[in-house]
mmCIF file of C-alpha atoms in Angstrom:
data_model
loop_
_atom_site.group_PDB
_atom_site.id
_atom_site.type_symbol
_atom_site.label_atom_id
_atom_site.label_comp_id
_atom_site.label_asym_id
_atom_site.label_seq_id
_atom_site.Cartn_x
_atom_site.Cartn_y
_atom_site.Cartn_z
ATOM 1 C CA UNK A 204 1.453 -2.157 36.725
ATOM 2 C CA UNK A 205 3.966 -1.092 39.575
ATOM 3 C CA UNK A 206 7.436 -0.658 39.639
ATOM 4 C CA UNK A 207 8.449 -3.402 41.972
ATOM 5 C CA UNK A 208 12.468 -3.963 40.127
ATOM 6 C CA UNK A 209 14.358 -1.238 40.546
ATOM 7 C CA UNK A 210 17.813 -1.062 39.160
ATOM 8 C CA UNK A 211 20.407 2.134 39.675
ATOM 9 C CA UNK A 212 24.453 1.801 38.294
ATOM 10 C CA UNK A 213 27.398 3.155 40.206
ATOM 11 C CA UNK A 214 30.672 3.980 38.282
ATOM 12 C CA UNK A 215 32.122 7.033 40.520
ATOM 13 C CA UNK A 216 31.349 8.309 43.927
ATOM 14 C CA UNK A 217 30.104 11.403 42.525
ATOM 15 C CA UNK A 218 26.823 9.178 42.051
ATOM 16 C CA UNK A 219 25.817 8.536 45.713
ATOM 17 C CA UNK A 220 22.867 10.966 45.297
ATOM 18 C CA UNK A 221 21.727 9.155 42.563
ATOM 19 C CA UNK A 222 21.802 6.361 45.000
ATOM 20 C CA UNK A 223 19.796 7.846 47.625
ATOM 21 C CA UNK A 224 17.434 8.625 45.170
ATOM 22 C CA UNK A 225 16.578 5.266 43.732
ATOM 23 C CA UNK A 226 16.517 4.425 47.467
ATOM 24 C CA UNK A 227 13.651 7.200 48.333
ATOM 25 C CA UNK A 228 12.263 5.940 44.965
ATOM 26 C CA UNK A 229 12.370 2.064 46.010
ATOM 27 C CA UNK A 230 10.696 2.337 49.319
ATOM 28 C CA UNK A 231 7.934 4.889 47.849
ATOM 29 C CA UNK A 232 7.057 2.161 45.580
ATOM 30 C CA UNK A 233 7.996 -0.932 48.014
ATOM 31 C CA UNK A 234 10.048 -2.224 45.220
ATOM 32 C CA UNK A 235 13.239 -3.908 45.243
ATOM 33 C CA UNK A 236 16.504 -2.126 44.365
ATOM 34 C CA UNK A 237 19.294 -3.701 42.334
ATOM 35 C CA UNK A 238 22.646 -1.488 42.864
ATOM 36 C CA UNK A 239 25.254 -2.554 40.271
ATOM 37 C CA UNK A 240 28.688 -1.180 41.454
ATOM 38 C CA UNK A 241 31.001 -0.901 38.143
ATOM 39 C CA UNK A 242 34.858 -0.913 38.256
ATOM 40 C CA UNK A 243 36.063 -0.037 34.443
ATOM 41 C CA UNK A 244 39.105 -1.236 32.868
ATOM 42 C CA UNK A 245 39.885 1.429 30.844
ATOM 43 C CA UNK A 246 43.129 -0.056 29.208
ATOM 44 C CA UNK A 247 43.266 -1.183 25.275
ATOM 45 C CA UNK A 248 44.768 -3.890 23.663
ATOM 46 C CA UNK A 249 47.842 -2.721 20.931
ATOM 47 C CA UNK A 250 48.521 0.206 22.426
ATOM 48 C CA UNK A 251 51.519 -1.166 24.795
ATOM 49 C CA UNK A 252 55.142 -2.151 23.770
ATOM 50 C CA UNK A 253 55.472 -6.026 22.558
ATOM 51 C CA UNK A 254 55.412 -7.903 26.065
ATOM 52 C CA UNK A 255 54.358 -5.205 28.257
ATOM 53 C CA UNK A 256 49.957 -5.428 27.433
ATOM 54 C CA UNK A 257 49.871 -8.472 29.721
ATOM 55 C CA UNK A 258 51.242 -5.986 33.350
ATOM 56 C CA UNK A 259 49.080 -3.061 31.934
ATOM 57 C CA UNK A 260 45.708 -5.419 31.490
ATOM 58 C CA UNK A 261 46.942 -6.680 35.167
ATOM 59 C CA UNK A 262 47.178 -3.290 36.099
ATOM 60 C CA UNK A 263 44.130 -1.832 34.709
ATOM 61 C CA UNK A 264 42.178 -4.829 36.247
ATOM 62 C CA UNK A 265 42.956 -4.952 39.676
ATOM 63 C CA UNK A 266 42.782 -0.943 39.764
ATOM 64 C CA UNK A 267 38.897 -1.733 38.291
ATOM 65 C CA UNK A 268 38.238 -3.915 41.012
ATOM 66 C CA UNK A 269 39.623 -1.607 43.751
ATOM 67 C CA UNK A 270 37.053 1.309 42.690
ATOM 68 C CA UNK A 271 33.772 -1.371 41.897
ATOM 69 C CA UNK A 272 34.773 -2.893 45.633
ATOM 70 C CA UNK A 273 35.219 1.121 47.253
ATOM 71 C CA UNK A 274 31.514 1.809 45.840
ATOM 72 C CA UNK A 275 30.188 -1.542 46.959
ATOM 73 C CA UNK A 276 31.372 -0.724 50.440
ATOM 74 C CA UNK A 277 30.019 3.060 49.957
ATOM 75 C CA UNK A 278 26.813 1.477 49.229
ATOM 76 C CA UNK A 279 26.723 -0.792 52.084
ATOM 77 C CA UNK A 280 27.959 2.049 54.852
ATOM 78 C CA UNK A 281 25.057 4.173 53.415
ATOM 79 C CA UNK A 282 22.265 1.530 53.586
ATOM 80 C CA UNK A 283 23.524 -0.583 55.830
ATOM 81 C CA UNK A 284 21.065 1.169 58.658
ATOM 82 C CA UNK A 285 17.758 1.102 56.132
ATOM 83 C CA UNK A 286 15.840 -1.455 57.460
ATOM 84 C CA UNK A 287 13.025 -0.416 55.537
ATOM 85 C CA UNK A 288 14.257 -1.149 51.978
ATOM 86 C CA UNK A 289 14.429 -4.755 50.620
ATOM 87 C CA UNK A 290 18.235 -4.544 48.196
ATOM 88 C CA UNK A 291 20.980 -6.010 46.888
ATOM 89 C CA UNK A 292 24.356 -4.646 45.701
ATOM 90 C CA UNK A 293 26.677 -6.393 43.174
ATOM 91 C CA UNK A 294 30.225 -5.332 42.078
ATOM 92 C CA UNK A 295 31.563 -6.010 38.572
ATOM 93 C CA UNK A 296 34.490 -4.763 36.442
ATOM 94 C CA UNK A 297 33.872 -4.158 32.458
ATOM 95 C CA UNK A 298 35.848 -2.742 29.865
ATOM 96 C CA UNK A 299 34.289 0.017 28.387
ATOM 97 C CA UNK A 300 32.731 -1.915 24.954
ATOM 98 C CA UNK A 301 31.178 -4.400 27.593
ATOM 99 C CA UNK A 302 29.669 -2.017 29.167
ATOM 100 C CA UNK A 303 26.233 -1.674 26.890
ATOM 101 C CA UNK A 304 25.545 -6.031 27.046
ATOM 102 C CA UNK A 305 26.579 -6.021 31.124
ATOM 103 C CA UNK A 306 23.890 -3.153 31.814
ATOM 104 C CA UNK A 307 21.611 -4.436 29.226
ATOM 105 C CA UNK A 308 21.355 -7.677 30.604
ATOM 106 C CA UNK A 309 20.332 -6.043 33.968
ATOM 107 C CA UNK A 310 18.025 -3.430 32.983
ATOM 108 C CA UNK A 311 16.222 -6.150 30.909
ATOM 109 C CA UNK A 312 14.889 -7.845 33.923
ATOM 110 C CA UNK A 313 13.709 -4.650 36.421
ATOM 111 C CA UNK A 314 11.027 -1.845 35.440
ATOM 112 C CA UNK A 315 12.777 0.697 36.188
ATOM 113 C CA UNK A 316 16.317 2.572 35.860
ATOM 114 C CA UNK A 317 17.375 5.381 37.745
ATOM 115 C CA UNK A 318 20.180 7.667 36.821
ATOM 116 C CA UNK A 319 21.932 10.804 37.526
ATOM 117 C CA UNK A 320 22.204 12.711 34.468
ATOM 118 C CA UNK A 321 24.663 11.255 32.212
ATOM 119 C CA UNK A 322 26.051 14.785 30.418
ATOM 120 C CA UNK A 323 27.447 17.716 31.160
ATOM 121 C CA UNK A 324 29.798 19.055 34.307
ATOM 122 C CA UNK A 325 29.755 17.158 37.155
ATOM 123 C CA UNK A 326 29.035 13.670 34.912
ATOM 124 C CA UNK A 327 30.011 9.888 35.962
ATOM 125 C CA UNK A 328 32.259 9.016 33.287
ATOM 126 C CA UNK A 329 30.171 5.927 31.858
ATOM 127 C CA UNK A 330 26.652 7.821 32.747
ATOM 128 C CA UNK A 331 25.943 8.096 29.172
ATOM 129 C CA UNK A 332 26.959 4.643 28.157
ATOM 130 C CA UNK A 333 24.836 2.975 31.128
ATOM 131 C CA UNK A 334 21.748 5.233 30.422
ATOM 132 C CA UNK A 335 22.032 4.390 26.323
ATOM 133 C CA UNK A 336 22.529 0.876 27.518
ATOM 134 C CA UNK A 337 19.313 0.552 29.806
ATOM 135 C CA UNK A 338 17.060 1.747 27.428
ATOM 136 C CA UNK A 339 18.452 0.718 23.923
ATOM 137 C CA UNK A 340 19.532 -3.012 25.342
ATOM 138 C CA UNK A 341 17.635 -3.079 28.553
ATOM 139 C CA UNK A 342 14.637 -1.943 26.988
ATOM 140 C CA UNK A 343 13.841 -0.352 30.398
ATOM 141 C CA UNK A 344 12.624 3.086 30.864
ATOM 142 C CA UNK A 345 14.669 5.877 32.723
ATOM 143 C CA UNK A 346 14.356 8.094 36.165
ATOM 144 C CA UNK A 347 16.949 10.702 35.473
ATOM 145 C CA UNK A 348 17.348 12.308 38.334
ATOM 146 C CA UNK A 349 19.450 16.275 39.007
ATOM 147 C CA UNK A 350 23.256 15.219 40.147
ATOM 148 C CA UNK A 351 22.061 16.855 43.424
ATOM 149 C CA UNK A 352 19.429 14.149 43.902
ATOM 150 C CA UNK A 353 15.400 14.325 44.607
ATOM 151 C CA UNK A 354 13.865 16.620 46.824
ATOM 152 C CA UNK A 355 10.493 14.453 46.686
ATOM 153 C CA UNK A 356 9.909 10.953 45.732
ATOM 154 C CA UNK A 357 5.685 12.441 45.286
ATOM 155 C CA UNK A 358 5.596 13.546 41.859
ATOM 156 C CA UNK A 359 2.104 15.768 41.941
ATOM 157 C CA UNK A 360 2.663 17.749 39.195
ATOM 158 C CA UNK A 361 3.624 16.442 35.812
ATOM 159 C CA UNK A 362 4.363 17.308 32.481
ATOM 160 C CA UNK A 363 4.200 14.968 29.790
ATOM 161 C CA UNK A 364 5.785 16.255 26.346
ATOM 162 C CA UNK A 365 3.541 14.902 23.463
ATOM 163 C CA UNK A 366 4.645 15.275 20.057
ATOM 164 C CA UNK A 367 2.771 12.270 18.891
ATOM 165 C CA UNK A 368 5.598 10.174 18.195
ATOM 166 C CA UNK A 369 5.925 5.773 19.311
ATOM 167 C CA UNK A 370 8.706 6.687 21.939
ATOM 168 C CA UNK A 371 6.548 9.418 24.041
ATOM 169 C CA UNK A 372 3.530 6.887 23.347
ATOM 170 C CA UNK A 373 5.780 4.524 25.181
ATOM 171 C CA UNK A 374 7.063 6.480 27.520
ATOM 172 C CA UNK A 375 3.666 7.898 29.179
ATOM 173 C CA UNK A 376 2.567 3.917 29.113
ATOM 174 C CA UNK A 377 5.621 3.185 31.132
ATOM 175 C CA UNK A 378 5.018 6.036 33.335
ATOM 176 C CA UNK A 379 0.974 5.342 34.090
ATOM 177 C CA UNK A 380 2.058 4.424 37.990
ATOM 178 C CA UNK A 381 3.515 7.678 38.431
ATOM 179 C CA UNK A 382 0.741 9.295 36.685
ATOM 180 C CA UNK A 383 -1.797 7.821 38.856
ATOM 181 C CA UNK A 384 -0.323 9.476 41.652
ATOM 182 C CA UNK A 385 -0.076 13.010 40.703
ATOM 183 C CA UNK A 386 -2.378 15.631 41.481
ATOM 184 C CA UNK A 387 -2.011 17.600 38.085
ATOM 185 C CA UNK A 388 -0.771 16.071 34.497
ATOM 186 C CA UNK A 389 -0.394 18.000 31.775
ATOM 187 C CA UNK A 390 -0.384 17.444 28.126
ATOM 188 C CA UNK A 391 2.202 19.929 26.837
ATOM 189 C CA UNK A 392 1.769 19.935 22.890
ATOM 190 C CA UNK A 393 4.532 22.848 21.278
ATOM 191 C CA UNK A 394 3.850 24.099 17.775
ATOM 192 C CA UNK A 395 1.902 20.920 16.487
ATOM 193 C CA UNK A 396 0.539 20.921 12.790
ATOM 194 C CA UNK A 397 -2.432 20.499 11.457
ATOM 195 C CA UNK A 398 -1.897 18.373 8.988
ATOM 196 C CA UNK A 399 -0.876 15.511 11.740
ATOM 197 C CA UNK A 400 -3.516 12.742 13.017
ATOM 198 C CA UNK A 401 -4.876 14.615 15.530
ATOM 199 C CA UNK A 402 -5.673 17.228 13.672
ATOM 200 C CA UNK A 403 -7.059 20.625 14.924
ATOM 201 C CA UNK A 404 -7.388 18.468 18.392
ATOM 202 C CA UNK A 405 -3.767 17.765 19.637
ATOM 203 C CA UNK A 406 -3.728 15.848 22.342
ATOM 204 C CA UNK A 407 -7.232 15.273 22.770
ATOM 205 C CA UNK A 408 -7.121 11.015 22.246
ATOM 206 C CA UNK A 409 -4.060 10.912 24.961
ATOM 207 C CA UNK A 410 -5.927 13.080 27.564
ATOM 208 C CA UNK A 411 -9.123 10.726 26.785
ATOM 209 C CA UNK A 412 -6.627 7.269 27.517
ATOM 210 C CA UNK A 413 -5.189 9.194 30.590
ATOM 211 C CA UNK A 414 -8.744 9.717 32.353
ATOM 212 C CA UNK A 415 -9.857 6.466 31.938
ATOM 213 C CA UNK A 416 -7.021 5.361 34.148
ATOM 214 C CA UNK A 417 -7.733 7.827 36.551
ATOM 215 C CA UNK A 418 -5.481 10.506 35.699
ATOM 216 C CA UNK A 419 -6.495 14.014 36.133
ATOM 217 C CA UNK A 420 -4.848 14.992 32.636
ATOM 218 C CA UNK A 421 -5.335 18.649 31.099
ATOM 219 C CA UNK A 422 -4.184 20.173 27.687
ATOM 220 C CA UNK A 423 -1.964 22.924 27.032
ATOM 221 C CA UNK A 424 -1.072 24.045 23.656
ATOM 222 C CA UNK A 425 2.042 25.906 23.054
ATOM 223 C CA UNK A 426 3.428 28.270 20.412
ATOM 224 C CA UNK A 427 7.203 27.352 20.258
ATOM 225 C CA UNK A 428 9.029 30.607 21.396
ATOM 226 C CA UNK A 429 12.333 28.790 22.416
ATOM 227 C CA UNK A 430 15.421 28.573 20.731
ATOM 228 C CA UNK A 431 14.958 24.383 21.231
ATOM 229 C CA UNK A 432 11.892 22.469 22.213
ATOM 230 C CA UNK A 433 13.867 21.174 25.184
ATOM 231 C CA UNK A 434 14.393 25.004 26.568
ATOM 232 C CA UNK A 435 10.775 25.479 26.025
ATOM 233 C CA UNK A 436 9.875 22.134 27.761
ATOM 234 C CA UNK A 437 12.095 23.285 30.883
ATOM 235 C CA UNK A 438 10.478 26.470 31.284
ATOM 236 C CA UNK A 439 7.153 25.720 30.750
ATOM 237 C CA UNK A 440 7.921 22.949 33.231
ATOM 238 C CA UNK A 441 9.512 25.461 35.856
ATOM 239 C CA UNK A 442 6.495 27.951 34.656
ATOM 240 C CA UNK A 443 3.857 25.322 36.270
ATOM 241 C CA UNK A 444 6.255 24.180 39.242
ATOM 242 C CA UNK A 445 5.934 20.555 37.795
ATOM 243 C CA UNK A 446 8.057 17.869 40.088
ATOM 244 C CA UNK A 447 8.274 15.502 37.088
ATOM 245 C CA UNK A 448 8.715 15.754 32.886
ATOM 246 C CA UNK A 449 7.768 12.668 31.062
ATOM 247 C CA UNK A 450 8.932 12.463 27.483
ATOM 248 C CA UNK A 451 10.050 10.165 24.660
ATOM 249 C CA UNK A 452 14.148 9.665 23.998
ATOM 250 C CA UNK A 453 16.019 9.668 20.491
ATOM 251 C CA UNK A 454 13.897 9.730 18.310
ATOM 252 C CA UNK A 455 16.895 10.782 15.933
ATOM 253 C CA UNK A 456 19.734 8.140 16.419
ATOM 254 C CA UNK A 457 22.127 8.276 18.934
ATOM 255 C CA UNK A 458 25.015 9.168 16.493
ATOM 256 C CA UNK A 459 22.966 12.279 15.191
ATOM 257 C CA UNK A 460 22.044 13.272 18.996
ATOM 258 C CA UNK A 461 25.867 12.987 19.972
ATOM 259 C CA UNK A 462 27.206 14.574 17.157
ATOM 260 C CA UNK A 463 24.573 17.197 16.371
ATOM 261 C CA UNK A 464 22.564 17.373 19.449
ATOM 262 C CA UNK A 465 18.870 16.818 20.081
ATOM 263 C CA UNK A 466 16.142 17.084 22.358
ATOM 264 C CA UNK A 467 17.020 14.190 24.707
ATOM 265 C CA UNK A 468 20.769 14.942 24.436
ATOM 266 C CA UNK A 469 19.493 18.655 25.764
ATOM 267 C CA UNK A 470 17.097 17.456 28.559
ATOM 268 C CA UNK A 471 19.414 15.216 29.904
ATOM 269 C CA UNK A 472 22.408 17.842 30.261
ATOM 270 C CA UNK A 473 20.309 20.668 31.647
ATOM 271 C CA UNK A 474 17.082 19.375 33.094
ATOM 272 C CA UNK A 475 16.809 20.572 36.893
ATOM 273 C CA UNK A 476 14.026 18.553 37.595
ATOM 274 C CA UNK A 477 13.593 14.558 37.193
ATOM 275 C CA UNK A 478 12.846 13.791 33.738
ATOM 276 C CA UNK A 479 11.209 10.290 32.749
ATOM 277 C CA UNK A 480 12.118 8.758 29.596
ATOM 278 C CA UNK A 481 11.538 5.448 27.396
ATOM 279 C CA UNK A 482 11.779 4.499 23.991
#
């Protein structure tokens, strides 16, 4: 498997080194890249005066196709010169519950997603909303990538969070071509128990699946001293100067992670490196 459908969402120009990094991303892997440019019509229907909805939906239209046309010609200025890098750009203007089918229906058809992350200072406005929507609708797994963008499109040291669970089973199976590549993978297991299916061995059966696909995988074992798993995932990660984390996402709902937090809620706001994800 290769990543040859590469699809990254615009909303804001804050994003353009998210775009440059599904660029660097697209040509590493000689892959095509999708760029949907998204104008949102924020207004709501019976919120206006009797009469007055129909010049406020006018309003809030036209002013969604002004910013979805400013980022398609961002995109084209920026690319424009990249003769290197087979793409297409599309602009399109959603309301804000359309949002999750529109990107959905996009992600369903590439292999691959990349996004800045979607929470915390800095933040598109719809980040969240077209991340959720990739992987819950789309079904697609997620590059997100630090609002400052990549420093290297070769990932050669990786860590892959394994807590047993089906989404970071799916996730490292989504993420085999970048595990190929690397130099270094390793297994991070924090504060497993013993009463789980791998017993006193955690991690042992995934390393074995890893190295017969050629990836140089190695097991580290942690004791959880972290006030969150995710804290302890970043430092470890920053510990072993890894260029990529590859982990499972909501494995609580995505009412509990918004409401009470979680671990992918927590990557995803403070991760400084590139974190992979898939559900």
């Amino acid at each position: 498997m290769a990543y040859k459908s590469i699809l990254t969402v615009l909303s804001s120009n804050v994003q353009m080194a998210q775009l440059d990094a599904a660029r660097q991303i697209a040509r590493h892997e000689d892959a095509h890249l999708d760029i949907l440019c998204l104008g949102l019509d924020l207004s709501q229907p019976g919120y206006y005066f009797p009469g007055g909805a129909p010049y406020v939906f006018q309003q809030g239209l036209e002013a969604a196709e002004t910013e979805a046309e400013t980022l398609r010609t961002a995109v084209n200025e920026q690319l424009a010169n990249d003769g290197d890098l087979r793409w297409g750009v599309e602009s399109v203007v959603a309301q804000l519950g359309g949002v999750a089918n529109l990107v959905g229906h996009r992600a369903r058809y590439v292999d691959l997603t990349i996004m800045s992350q979607p929470y915390g200072e800095g933040a598109a406005g719809s980040a969240e909303t077209v991340t959720e929507a990739a992987m819950f609708e789309g079904d697609c797994p997620i590059l997100v990538v630090p609002r400052d963008g990549l420093l290297s499109t070769r990932f050669r040291r990786v860590l892959v969070a394994w807590n047993q669970s089906n989404e970071a089973m799916t996730a490292i199976r989504r993420a085999l071509p970048l595990l190929r590549q690397a130099e270094r993978v390793e297994i991070t297991v924090i504060d497993p128990t013993r009463a789980g299916f791998e017993g006193a061995e955690p991690g042992s059966g995934l390393a074995r699946m890893l190295t017969r696909h050629g990836v140089q995988a190695e097991i580290a074992v942690l004791a959880r001293t972290a006030s969150s798993v995710s804290e302890q995932i970043n430092r470890h990660a920053l510990d072993m100067d890894a260029d990529l984390i590859v982990m499972g996402a909501y494995g609580h709902s995505r009412f509990r992670e918004a409401i009470l937090g979680g671990a992918t809620r927590n990557m995803l706001e403070n991760a400084t490196l590139p974190v992979f994800m898939a559900r």
